[in-house]
Short mmCIF file of C-alpha atoms in Angstrom, two decimals:
data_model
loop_
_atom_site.label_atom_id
_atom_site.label_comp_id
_atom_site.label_asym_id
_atom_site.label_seq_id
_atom_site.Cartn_x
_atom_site.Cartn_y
_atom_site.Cartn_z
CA UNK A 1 -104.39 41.47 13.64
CA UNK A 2 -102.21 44.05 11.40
CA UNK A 3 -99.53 43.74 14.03
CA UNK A 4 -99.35 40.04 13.45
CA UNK A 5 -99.61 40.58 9.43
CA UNK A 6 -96.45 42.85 9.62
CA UNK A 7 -94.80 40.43 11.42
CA UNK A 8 -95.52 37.48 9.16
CA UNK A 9 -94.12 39.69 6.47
CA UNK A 10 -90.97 40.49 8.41
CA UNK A 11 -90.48 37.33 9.11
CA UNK A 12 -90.97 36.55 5.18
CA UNK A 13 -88.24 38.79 4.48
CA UNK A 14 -85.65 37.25 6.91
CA UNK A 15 -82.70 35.54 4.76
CA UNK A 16 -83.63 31.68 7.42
CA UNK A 17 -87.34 31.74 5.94
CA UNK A 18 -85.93 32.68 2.03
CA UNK A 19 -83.65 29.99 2.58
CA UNK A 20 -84.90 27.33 4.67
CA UNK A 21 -88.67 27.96 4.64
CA UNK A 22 -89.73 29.65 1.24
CA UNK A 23 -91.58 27.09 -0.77
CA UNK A 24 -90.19 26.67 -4.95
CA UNK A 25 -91.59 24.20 -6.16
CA UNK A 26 -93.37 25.46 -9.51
CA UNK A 27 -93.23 29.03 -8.19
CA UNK A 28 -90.64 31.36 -10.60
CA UNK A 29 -91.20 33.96 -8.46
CA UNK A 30 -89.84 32.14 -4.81
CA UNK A 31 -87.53 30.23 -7.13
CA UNK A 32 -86.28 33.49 -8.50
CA UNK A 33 -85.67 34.88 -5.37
CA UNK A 34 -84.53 32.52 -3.11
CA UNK A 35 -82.05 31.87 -6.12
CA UNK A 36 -80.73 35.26 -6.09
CA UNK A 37 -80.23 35.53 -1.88
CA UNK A 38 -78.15 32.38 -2.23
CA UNK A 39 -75.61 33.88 -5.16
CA UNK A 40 -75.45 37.12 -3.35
CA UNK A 41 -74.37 35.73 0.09
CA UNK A 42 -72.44 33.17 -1.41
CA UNK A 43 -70.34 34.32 -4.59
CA UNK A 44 -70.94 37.88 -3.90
CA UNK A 45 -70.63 38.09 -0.27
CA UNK A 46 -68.24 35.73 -0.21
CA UNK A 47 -65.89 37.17 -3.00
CA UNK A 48 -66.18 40.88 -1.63
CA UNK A 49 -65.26 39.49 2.24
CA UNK A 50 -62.00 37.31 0.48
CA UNK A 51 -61.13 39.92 -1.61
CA UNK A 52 -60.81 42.39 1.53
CA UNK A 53 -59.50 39.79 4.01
CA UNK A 54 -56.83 38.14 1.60
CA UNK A 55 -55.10 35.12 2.34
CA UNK A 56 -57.17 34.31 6.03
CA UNK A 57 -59.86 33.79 4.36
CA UNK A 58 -60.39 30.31 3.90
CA UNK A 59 -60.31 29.66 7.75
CA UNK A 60 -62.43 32.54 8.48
CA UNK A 61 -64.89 30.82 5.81
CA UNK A 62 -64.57 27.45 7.08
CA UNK A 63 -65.44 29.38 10.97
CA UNK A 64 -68.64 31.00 9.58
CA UNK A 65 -69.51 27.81 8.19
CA UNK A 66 -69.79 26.08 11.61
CA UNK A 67 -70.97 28.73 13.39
CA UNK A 68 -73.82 29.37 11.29
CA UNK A 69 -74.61 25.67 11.52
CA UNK A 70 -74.21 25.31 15.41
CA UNK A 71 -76.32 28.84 16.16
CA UNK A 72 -78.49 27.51 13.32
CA UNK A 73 -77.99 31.17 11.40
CA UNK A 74 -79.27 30.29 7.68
CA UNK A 75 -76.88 33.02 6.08
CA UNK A 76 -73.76 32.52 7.56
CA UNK A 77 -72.95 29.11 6.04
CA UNK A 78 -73.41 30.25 2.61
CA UNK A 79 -71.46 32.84 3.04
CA UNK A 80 -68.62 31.01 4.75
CA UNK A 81 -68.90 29.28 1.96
CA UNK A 82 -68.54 31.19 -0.72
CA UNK A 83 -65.47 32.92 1.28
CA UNK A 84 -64.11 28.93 1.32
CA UNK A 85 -64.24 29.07 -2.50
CA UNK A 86 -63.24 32.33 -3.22
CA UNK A 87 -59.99 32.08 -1.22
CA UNK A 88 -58.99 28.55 -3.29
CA UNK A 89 -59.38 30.48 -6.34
CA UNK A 90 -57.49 33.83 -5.36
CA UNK A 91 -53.70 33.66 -6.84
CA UNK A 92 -51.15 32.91 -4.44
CA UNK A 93 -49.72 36.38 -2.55
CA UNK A 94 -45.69 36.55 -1.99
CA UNK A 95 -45.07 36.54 1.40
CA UNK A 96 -44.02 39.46 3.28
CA UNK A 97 -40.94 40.29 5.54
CA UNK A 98 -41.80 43.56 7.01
CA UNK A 99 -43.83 44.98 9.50
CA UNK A 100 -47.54 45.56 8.91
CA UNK A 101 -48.49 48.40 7.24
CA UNK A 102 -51.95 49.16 6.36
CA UNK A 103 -50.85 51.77 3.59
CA UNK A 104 -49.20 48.67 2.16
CA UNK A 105 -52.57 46.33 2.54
CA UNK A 106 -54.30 48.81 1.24
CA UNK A 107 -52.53 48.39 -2.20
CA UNK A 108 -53.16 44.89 -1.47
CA UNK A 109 -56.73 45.44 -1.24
CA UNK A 110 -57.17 47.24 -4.69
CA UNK A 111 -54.90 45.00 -6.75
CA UNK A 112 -57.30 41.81 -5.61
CA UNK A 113 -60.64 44.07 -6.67
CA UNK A 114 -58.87 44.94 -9.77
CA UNK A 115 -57.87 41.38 -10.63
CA UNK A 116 -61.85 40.33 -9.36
CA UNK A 117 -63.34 42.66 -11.68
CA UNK A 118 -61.00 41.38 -14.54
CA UNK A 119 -62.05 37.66 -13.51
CA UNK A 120 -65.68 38.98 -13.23
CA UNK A 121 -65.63 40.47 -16.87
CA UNK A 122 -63.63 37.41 -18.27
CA UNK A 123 -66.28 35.19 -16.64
CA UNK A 124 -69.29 36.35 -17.78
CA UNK A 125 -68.31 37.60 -21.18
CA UNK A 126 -68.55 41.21 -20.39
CA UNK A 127 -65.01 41.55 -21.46
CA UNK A 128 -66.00 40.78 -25.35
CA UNK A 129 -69.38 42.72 -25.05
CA UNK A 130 -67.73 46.23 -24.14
CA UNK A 131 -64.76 45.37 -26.07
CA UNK A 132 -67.09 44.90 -29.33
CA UNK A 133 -69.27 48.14 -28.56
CA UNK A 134 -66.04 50.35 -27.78
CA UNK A 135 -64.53 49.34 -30.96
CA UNK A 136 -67.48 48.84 -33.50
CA UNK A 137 -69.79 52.68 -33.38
CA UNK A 138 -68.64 54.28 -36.70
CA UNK A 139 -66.07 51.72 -37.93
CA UNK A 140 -63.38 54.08 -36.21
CA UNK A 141 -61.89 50.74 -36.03
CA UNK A 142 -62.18 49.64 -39.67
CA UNK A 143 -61.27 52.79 -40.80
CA UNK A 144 -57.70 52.80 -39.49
CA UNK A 145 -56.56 49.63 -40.74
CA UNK A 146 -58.09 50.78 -44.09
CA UNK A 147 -56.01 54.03 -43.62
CA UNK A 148 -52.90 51.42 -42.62
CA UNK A 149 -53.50 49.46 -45.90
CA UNK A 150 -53.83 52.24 -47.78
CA UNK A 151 -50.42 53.89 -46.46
CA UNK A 152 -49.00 50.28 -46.86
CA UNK A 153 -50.04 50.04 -50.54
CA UNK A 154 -49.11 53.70 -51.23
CA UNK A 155 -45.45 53.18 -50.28
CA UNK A 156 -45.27 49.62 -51.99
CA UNK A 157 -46.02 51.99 -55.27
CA UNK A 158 -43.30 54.24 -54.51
CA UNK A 159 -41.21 51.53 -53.43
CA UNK A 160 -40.38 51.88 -49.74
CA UNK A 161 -41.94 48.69 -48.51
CA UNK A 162 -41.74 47.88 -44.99
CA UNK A 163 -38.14 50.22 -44.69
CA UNK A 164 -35.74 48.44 -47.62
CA UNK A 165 -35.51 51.91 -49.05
CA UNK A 166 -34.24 53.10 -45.65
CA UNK A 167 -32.14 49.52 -45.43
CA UNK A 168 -30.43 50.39 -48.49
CA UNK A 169 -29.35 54.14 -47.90
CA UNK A 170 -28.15 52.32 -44.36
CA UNK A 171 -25.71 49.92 -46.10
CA UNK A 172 -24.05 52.85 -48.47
CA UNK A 173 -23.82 54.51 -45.88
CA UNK A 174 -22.04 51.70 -43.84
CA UNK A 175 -19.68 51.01 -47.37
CA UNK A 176 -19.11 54.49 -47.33
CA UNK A 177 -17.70 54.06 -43.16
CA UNK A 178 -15.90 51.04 -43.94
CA UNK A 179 -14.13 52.49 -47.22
CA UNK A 180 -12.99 55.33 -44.68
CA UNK A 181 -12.05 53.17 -41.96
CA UNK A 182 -9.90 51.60 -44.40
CA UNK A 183 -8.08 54.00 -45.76
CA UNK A 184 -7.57 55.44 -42.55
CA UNK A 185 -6.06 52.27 -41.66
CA UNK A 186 -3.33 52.17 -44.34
CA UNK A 187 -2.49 56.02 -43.80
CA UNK A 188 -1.75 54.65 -40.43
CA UNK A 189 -0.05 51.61 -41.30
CA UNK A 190 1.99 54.21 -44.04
CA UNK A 191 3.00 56.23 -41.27
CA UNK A 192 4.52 53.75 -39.01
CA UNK A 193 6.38 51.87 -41.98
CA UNK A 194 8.17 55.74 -42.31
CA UNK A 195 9.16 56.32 -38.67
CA UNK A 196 10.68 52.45 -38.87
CA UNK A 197 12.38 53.42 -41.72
CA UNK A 198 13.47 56.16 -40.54
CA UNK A 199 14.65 55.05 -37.01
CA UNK A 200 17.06 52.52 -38.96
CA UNK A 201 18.82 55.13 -40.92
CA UNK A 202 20.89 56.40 -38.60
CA UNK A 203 22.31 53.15 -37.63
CA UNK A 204 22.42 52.30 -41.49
CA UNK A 205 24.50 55.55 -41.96
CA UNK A 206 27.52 54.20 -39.99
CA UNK A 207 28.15 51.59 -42.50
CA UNK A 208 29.18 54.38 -45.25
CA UNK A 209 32.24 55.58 -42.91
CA UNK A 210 36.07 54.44 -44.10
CA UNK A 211 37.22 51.07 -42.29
CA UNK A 212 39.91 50.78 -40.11
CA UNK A 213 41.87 47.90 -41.12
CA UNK A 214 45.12 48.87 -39.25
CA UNK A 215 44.18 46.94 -35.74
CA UNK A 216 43.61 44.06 -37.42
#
């Protein structure tokens, strides 16, 4: 009799009776249960197997799927499943030209668990719960936009406001390079006005000699 009693409790345990054979109606505690061995095989199981498997995973899902049904295994459907569901949602990988390399699926492999556990966070709200508890113990927060007010107010006082006192030493000191530029542009232009002129006075000097009128 004990033997039997163990094995009506293994049997209890099994995922086919919690599935298929574990009465809910009005009972939290089956409902509970049975309700928490279907998410885990199918979002969890199924998420975790996509995640690791990539892009075959929807056929590989739809496989489990009718082999669990045609060997009559209760856990394998759901699981298929969830692999089915997971893969729709996973974003589209490029396509790759070289050889296999698992160093290179490896990377793979942790940027899909790193984008899961951002969907994950985003999904359930986690995101804005640690988010709000990092950023609200001892208004460390609060504190440094009051310090970034403060600052802000304290050089509107003194006049700097948002960098036009910087703005304003930047265009004197851009006057300042243009009145150079300038003037070092007519010293230039002055310089080759005097070699013109004084290229043409040689030429001009020939005019002062006497003119010989007697071969005319």
């Amino acid at each position: 009799m004990p033997e039997e009693e163990e094995k009506g409790k293994k049997s209890k345990d099994t995922p086919k009776h919690i599935l298929q054979e574990m009465p809910t109606l009005d009972n939290a505690k089956n409902t509970l249960i049975k309700s928490v061995t279907q998410i885990g095989l199918t979002v969890v199981g199924g998420t975790v197997l996509t995640t690791l498997l990539g892009k075959p995973s929807f056929l590989l899902g739809a496989s489990l799927v009718g082999a669990g049904n045609y060997k009559e295994i209760s856990w394998l459907a759901p699981l298929g499943t969830g692999m089915m569901a997971s893969a729709l949602m996973q974003p589209e990988e490029p396509t790759s030209t070289t050889p296999f390399s698992w160093a290179d699926e490896q990377v793979k492999i942790k940027k899909r668990f790193v984008g899961l556990k951002e969907s994950f966070m985003s999904k359930t709200y986690l995101d804005k719960v640690f988010t709000s508890t990092t950023s609200s113990p001892s208004t460390g927060g609060n504190k440094s936009s009051q310090r970034t007010i403060e600052s802000g107010n304290a050089s509107e006082e003194d006049g700097n406001v948002n960098g036009i006192d910087d703005l304003s030493s930047d265009t004197e000191t851009l006057d300042k390079i243009e009145q150079q530029l300038i003037a070092s542009a007519r010293e230039f232009q002055k310089k080759q006005n005097d070699k013109q002129v004084q290229g043409v006075e040689p030429d001009l000097m020939g005019l002062n000699d006497e003119v010989d009128f007697t071969h005319m």
